[in-house]
Amino acid sequence: MLYKSVAKPILFKMDPEKAHHLTIDGLSTVGNIPGGKQLLRAMYGVPHAQELAQELWGIRFNNPVGLAAGLDKNAKAVKGFSQLGFGFMEVGTITPKPQPGNELPRLFRLPADRALINRMGFNNVGTSEMAANLKKTGRHDIPVAVNIGKNKVTPNEQAEEDYRICIRDLYTYGDFFVVNISSPNTPDLRNLQHGDDLRRLLAAVTEEMKLQASKGYGEKPVLVKIAPDLTDEEIELTVHIIKESGVSGIIATNTTLSRQGLTHPNREQAGGLSGVPLTKRSTEVIRRVYQLTEGQLPIIGAGGIFTAQDAYDKIRAGASLVEVYTALIYEGPGLLNRMNKGLQQLLKRDGFTHISQAIGVDSI
């Protein structure tokens, strides 16, 4: 209630990107002061529930609700976010070299639609500074995934080298990695989701992951994040290549270019749309991916998750884990407790004793 009655009205009067930076800086500060982590945990921590805990890829997830990439782009506030009740979090998207991203303004709220539009353009500090931030963070309290991309100036023909550099520079700091080829805000990036470009990129990524593992750092999973705007035929082809590549899983989905059903004037803004308008489509993509992979490749579901029911729908469609972003902006950190309690109630209602029993039951 503190967020909705006090913090949100103040933040929503500010420019969205300024509010974003204020939140990240605030969480970073609190997470690093003596007693700060304990304070955040006392305020927002989520009680452990055995029926929601899972092990995937040799990693333990205390609950299935994670933080999507894009909020903590530079891994500045990992300590703070780790205390809010997330089961895991993504940092990034990071690129080898620092880049400023697209021109301001580039982040827009659509309150009437409970949505955001962003055209940030992978603004980040580069792998060297992210490595320093993660080194300073120390041991992770929750699993941390590093979301990796290519610099804007790197042509697609050379993209694989950018992804290799990201893995090389950050391998020791991430618990798992996410290959972002589906942001709509870097020119031509989404072309990497198709055909030979995708084959070549994933061959390079998996090779680099094995190379780093062979240096004594241990094997780590790598997932691919896909767009919601793929046609059914494109989903089939993309998933087929991903399955062949030997990567560990799929994140479905990134933001959308669709503007269907929006009412807020900001619908005219260019960029990727996230939030409630994406809920249905992302669940459809999860269901199709689960069917195409026959449930053999774990899926992280993302896109318009605001309630426990939204999360549960994605789990029943085939997601093993889910991620939130836009809902956190609108609902605040109390969302995590509500979502976890709600998931426990939904599992019980349907006669399940563990979340694994619900994964994909609507897609069989």
Coordinates of C-alpha atoms in Angstrom, one line a residue:
M1 CA 0.0 0.0 0.0
L2 CA 2.9 2.3 0.7
Y3 CA 3.9 2.2 -2.9
K4 CA 0.5 2.9 -4.4
S5 CA -0.4 5.6 -1.9
V6 CA 2.9 7.4 -1.6
A7 CA 5.7 6.4 -4.0
K8 CA 3.7 5.8 -7.2
P9 CA 1.9 9.2 -7.3
I10 CA 5.3 10.9 -6.9
L11 CA 7.0 8.7 -9.5
F12 CA 4.2 9.0 -12.0
K13 CA 4.4 12.8 -11.9
M14 CA 8.1 12.5 -13.0
D15 CA 9.4 11.8 -16.5
P16 CA 9.3 7.9 -16.8
E17 CA 13.1 7.5 -17.4
K18 CA 14.0 9.9 -14.5
A19 CA 11.7 7.8 -12.2
H20 CA 13.4 4.7 -13.5
H21 CA 16.8 6.0 -12.6
L22 CA 15.6 7.2 -9.2
T23 CA 14.2 3.7 -8.4
I24 CA 17.4 1.9 -9.5
D25 CA 19.7 4.4 -7.6
G26 CA 17.5 4.1 -4.5
L27 CA 17.5 0.3 -4.5
S28 CA 21.2 0.3 -5.1
T29 CA 21.8 2.6 -2.2
V30 CA 19.5 0.8 0.2
G31 CA 20.9 -2.6 -0.8
N32 CA 24.5 -1.5 -0.1
I33 CA 24.0 0.2 3.3
P34 CA 24.4 -1.8 6.5
G35 CA 21.0 -3.4 7.4
G36 CA 19.5 -2.3 4.0
K37 CA 19.0 -5.8 2.7
Q38 CA 17.4 -6.9 5.9
L39 CA 15.0 -3.9 5.8
L40 CA 13.9 -4.6 2.2
R41 CA 13.4 -8.3 3.1
A42 CA 11.4 -7.4 6.1
M43 CA 9.2 -5.1 4.1
Y44 CA 8.8 -7.1 0.9
G45 CA 10.3 -10.6 1.3
V46 CA 8.2 -13.6 0.2
P47 CA 7.9 -16.5 2.5
H48 CA 9.4 -19.7 1.2
A49 CA 6.8 -22.2 -0.2
Q50 CA 8.0 -25.7 -1.1
E51 CA 5.3 -26.2 -3.7
L52 CA 6.7 -23.2 -5.7
A53 CA 10.4 -24.1 -5.5
Q54 CA 12.1 -25.8 -8.5
E55 CA 15.4 -26.8 -9.8
L56 CA 16.1 -26.1 -13.5
W57 CA 19.5 -26.5 -15.2
G58 CA 21.0 -27.3 -11.9
I59 CA 19.9 -24.0 -10.4
R60 CA 17.5 -23.6 -7.5
F61 CA 14.6 -21.2 -7.9
N62 CA 12.7 -20.6 -4.6
N63 CA 9.7 -19.3 -6.5
P64 CA 8.8 -19.0 -10.2
V65 CA 8.4 -15.2 -10.5
G66 CA 11.5 -13.3 -11.8
L67 CA 12.4 -9.8 -12.8
A68 CA 12.6 -9.3 -16.6
A69 CA 15.6 -7.7 -18.3
G70 CA 15.5 -3.9 -18.9
L71 CA 14.9 -2.6 -15.4
D72 CA 18.4 -3.1 -13.9
K73 CA 20.3 -2.7 -17.2
N74 CA 23.7 -2.3 -15.7
A75 CA 23.4 -4.6 -12.6
K76 CA 23.6 -1.7 -10.2
A77 CA 20.9 -2.8 -7.9
V78 CA 21.1 -6.6 -7.7
K79 CA 21.4 -6.6 -3.9
G80 CA 18.2 -4.5 -3.6
F81 CA 16.1 -6.4 -6.1
S82 CA 17.2 -9.7 -4.6
Q83 CA 15.3 -8.9 -1.4
L84 CA 12.0 -8.0 -2.9
G85 CA 10.7 -11.6 -3.2
F86 CA 11.8 -12.4 -6.7
G87 CA 12.8 -16.0 -7.5
F88 CA 15.5 -14.8 -9.9
M89 CA 16.3 -11.7 -12.0
E90 CA 17.8 -10.7 -15.3
V91 CA 20.3 -7.8 -15.7
G92 CA 20.9 -6.1 -19.1
T93 CA 20.5 -6.0 -22.0
I94 CA 24.3 -5.5 -22.0
T95 CA 26.5 -4.9 -25.1
P96 CA 30.3 -5.2 -25.4
K97 CA 30.8 -1.4 -25.7
P98 CA 28.9 1.2 -23.8
Q99 CA 26.2 3.0 -25.8
P100 CA 23.9 5.9 -25.1
G101 CA 20.8 4.3 -26.7
N102 CA 18.2 6.2 -28.7
E103 CA 17.3 9.9 -28.3
L104 CA 15.1 11.1 -25.4
P105 CA 12.3 10.8 -24.6
R106 CA 12.2 7.1 -25.2
L107 CA 10.0 5.6 -22.4
F108 CA 6.3 6.3 -22.2
R109 CA 3.5 5.3 -19.8
L110 CA 0.0 4.3 -21.0
P111 CA -1.9 4.2 -17.7
A112 CA -5.3 3.6 -19.3
D113 CA -3.9 0.5 -21.0
R114 CA -1.7 -0.5 -18.1
A115 CA 1.2 -0.6 -20.5
L116 CA 4.6 0.9 -21.3
I117 CA 6.2 1.7 -24.7
N118 CA 10.0 1.9 -24.8
R119 CA 12.5 2.6 -27.5
M120 CA 15.6 2.7 -25.2
G121 CA 17.9 1.1 -27.7
F122 CA 20.1 -1.0 -25.4
N123 CA 21.5 2.0 -23.5
N124 CA 24.1 0.5 -21.1
V125 CA 27.6 0.9 -19.6
G126 CA 29.2 -2.0 -21.5
T127 CA 30.5 -5.4 -20.3
S128 CA 33.5 -4.1 -18.4
E129 CA 31.5 -1.8 -16.1
M130 CA 28.7 -4.4 -15.6
A131 CA 31.4 -7.0 -14.6
A132 CA 32.7 -4.5 -12.0
N133 CA 29.2 -4.0 -10.7
L134 CA 28.6 -7.7 -10.4
K135 CA 31.9 -8.3 -8.8
K136 CA 31.0 -5.7 -6.2
T137 CA 27.7 -7.4 -5.6
G138 CA 29.4 -10.6 -4.5
R139 CA 27.5 -13.8 -3.9
H140 CA 24.0 -13.8 -5.4
D141 CA 21.0 -14.2 -3.0
I142 CA 18.9 -15.3 -6.0
P143 CA 19.9 -16.6 -9.5
V144 CA 21.0 -13.7 -11.8
A145 CA 20.8 -14.0 -15.6
V146 CA 22.8 -11.8 -17.9
N147 CA 20.8 -10.7 -20.9
I148 CA 23.2 -10.0 -23.8
G149 CA 22.9 -8.2 -27.1
K150 CA 24.9 -6.6 -29.9
N151 CA 26.0 -3.0 -30.3
K152 CA 24.0 -0.9 -32.7
V153 CA 27.0 -0.2 -34.9
T154 CA 27.8 -3.9 -35.3
P155 CA 26.4 -5.3 -38.5
N156 CA 24.3 -8.5 -38.3
E157 CA 27.1 -10.4 -40.2
Q158 CA 29.4 -9.8 -37.2
A159 CA 26.8 -10.0 -34.4
E160 CA 28.1 -13.3 -33.2
E161 CA 31.4 -11.7 -32.1
D162 CA 29.5 -9.2 -29.9
Y163 CA 27.6 -12.0 -28.2
R164 CA 30.8 -14.0 -27.7
I165 CA 32.5 -10.9 -26.0
C166 CA 29.5 -10.5 -23.6
I167 CA 29.8 -14.2 -22.6
R168 CA 33.5 -14.0 -22.3
D169 CA 33.5 -10.9 -20.1
L170 CA 30.6 -11.9 -17.9
Y171 CA 30.7 -15.7 -17.7
T172 CA 31.9 -15.9 -14.2
Y173 CA 29.3 -13.4 -12.9
G174 CA 26.1 -14.8 -14.4
D175 CA 24.2 -17.9 -13.2
F176 CA 22.7 -18.2 -16.7
F177 CA 22.6 -16.1 -19.9
V178 CA 19.9 -14.9 -22.2
V179 CA 20.5 -14.1 -25.9
N180 CA 18.4 -11.1 -26.9
I181 CA 17.6 -11.2 -30.6
S182 CA 14.1 -9.8 -30.3
S183 CA 14.2 -6.2 -29.1
P184 CA 12.4 -4.0 -31.7
N185 CA 14.6 -1.0 -30.8
T186 CA 18.0 -2.0 -32.4
P187 CA 17.8 -1.8 -36.2
D188 CA 17.6 -5.3 -37.9
L189 CA 18.2 -7.1 -34.6
R190 CA 15.0 -9.2 -35.1
N191 CA 16.3 -10.5 -38.4
L192 CA 18.7 -12.6 -36.3
Q193 CA 15.7 -14.7 -35.2
H194 CA 15.5 -16.4 -38.6
G195 CA 17.3 -19.0 -40.8
D196 CA 21.0 -19.1 -41.3
D197 CA 21.6 -16.0 -39.3
L198 CA 20.1 -17.6 -36.2
R199 CA 21.9 -20.9 -36.8
R200 CA 25.3 -19.2 -37.1
L201 CA 24.6 -17.0 -34.0
L202 CA 23.5 -19.9 -31.8
A203 CA 26.4 -22.1 -33.0
A204 CA 28.8 -19.3 -31.9
V205 CA 27.0 -18.7 -28.6
T206 CA 26.9 -22.4 -27.6
E207 CA 30.6 -22.8 -28.6
E208 CA 31.6 -19.8 -26.5
M209 CA 29.6 -21.1 -23.5
K210 CA 31.4 -24.5 -23.8
L211 CA 34.7 -22.8 -24.1
Q212 CA 34.2 -20.8 -20.9
A213 CA 32.9 -23.8 -19.1
S214 CA 36.0 -25.7 -20.1
K215 CA 38.2 -23.2 -18.3
G216 CA 36.9 -24.5 -15.0
Y217 CA 34.0 -22.1 -14.5
G218 CA 31.4 -24.8 -14.8
E219 CA 28.6 -25.3 -17.3
K220 CA 25.9 -22.6 -17.4
P221 CA 22.6 -22.5 -19.3
V222 CA 21.9 -20.1 -22.1
L223 CA 18.4 -19.2 -23.3
V224 CA 17.0 -17.4 -26.3
K225 CA 14.5 -14.6 -26.1
I226 CA 12.0 -14.4 -28.9
A227 CA 9.4 -11.8 -30.1
P228 CA 5.7 -12.1 -29.9
D229 CA 5.3 -10.7 -33.4
L230 CA 6.5 -13.9 -35.1
T231 CA 3.9 -15.6 -37.4
D232 CA 3.0 -19.2 -36.6
E233 CA 5.2 -20.4 -39.4
E234 CA 8.1 -18.2 -38.2
I235 CA 7.7 -19.6 -34.6
E236 CA 7.9 -23.2 -36.0
L237 CA 11.1 -22.4 -37.9
T238 CA 12.7 -20.4 -35.1
V239 CA 11.9 -23.0 -32.5
H240 CA 13.2 -25.8 -34.8
I241 CA 16.6 -24.0 -35.1
I242 CA 16.7 -23.3 -31.3
K243 CA 16.1 -27.0 -30.6
E244 CA 18.8 -28.0 -33.0
S245 CA 21.3 -25.6 -31.5
G246 CA 21.5 -27.2 -28.1
V247 CA 20.6 -24.1 -26.1
S248 CA 19.0 -24.6 -22.7
G249 CA 15.6 -22.8 -23.0
I250 CA 13.4 -20.1 -24.5
I251 CA 12.0 -16.8 -23.1
A252 CA 8.7 -16.0 -24.6
T253 CA 8.2 -13.1 -25.2
N254 CA 9.8 -9.7 -25.7
T255 CA 7.8 -6.5 -26.3
T256 CA 5.5 -6.2 -29.3
L257 CA 5.1 -3.7 -32.1
S258 CA 1.3 -4.2 -32.2
R259 CA -0.9 -1.4 -31.0
Q260 CA -4.2 -3.3 -31.2
G261 CA -6.8 -2.1 -28.7
L262 CA -4.8 0.7 -27.2
T263 CA -6.6 3.9 -26.0
H264 CA -3.9 6.1 -24.6
P265 CA -2.5 8.9 -26.8
N266 CA 1.0 7.5 -26.3
R267 CA 0.0 4.6 -28.5
E268 CA 1.4 6.7 -31.4
Q269 CA 4.9 6.4 -30.0
A270 CA 7.4 4.1 -31.7
G271 CA 9.0 1.3 -29.7
G272 CA 8.2 -2.0 -28.0
L273 CA 4.9 -2.3 -26.1
S274 CA 4.8 -4.2 -22.8
G275 CA 2.0 -4.7 -20.2
V276 CA -1.6 -5.9 -20.2
P277 CA -2.1 -5.6 -24.0
L278 CA 0.6 -8.3 -24.5
T279 CA -0.8 -10.8 -21.9
K280 CA -2.9 -12.9 -24.3
R281 CA -0.4 -13.0 -27.2
S282 CA 2.6 -14.0 -25.1
T283 CA 0.6 -16.9 -23.5
E284 CA -0.3 -18.1 -27.1
V285 CA 3.3 -18.1 -28.1
I286 CA 4.3 -20.0 -24.9
R287 CA 1.7 -22.6 -25.6
R288 CA 2.9 -23.1 -29.2
V289 CA 6.6 -23.2 -28.1
Y290 CA 5.7 -25.8 -25.5
Q291 CA 3.9 -27.9 -28.1
L292 CA 6.7 -27.6 -30.6
T293 CA 9.4 -28.6 -28.1
E294 CA 7.1 -31.3 -26.6
G295 CA 7.8 -29.8 -23.2
Q296 CA 11.5 -30.8 -23.4
L297 CA 12.9 -27.2 -23.4
P298 CA 12.1 -25.1 -20.3
I299 CA 10.3 -21.8 -21.1
I300 CA 10.3 -18.6 -19.2
G301 CA 7.1 -16.8 -19.8
A302 CA 7.0 -13.0 -20.0
G303 CA 4.5 -10.4 -21.2
G304 CA 1.6 -8.7 -19.4
I305 CA 1.7 -10.6 -16.1
F306 CA -0.1 -8.5 -13.5
T307 CA -1.8 -11.1 -11.4
A308 CA -1.3 -14.6 -10.0
Q309 CA -3.9 -15.8 -12.6
D310 CA -1.8 -14.3 -15.4
A311 CA 1.3 -16.1 -14.2
Y312 CA -0.7 -19.3 -13.7
D313 CA -2.1 -19.2 -17.2
K314 CA 1.4 -19.0 -18.6
I315 CA 2.6 -21.9 -16.4
R316 CA -0.4 -24.0 -17.5
A317 CA 0.5 -23.0 -21.1
G318 CA 4.0 -24.4 -20.7
A319 CA 6.2 -21.9 -18.8
S320 CA 8.3 -23.2 -15.9
L321 CA 9.2 -19.7 -14.7
V322 CA 7.7 -16.3 -15.4
E323 CA 9.0 -12.7 -15.4
V324 CA 7.4 -9.3 -14.6
Y325 CA 8.5 -5.8 -15.5
T326 CA 5.6 -3.4 -16.4
A327 CA 3.4 -4.8 -13.5
L328 CA 6.2 -3.9 -11.0
I329 CA 6.0 -0.2 -12.3
Y330 CA 2.2 -0.1 -11.9
E331 CA 1.7 -2.3 -8.8
G332 CA 5.0 -1.9 -6.8
P333 CA 7.0 -4.6 -5.0
G334 CA 4.0 -5.9 -3.0
L335 CA 3.1 -7.6 -6.3
L336 CA 5.5 -10.4 -5.6
N337 CA 3.9 -11.5 -2.3
R338 CA 0.4 -11.4 -3.8
M339 CA 1.5 -13.3 -6.9
N340 CA 3.2 -16.1 -4.9
K341 CA 0.3 -16.5 -2.4
G342 CA -2.2 -16.5 -5.4
L343 CA -0.2 -19.2 -7.2
Q344 CA -0.3 -21.4 -4.1
Q345 CA -4.1 -21.0 -3.9
L346 CA -4.5 -21.8 -7.6
L347 CA -2.4 -24.9 -7.4
K348 CA -4.4 -26.1 -4.4
R349 CA -7.7 -25.3 -6.1
D350 CA -6.7 -27.5 -9.1
G351 CA -5.5 -30.3 -6.9
F352 CA -1.7 -29.9 -7.6
T353 CA 0.8 -30.3 -4.8
H354 CA 3.7 -28.8 -6.8
I355 CA 4.0 -26.2 -9.5
S356 CA 5.7 -28.7 -11.8
Q357 CA 2.4 -30.6 -12.1
A358 CA 0.7 -27.6 -13.7
I359 CA 3.4 -26.8 -16.3
G360 CA 1.9 -27.3 -19.8
V361 CA -1.4 -29.0 -18.8
D362 CA -3.3 -26.7 -21.1
S363 CA -1.0 -27.4 -24.1
I364 CA -1.1 -31.2 -24.1

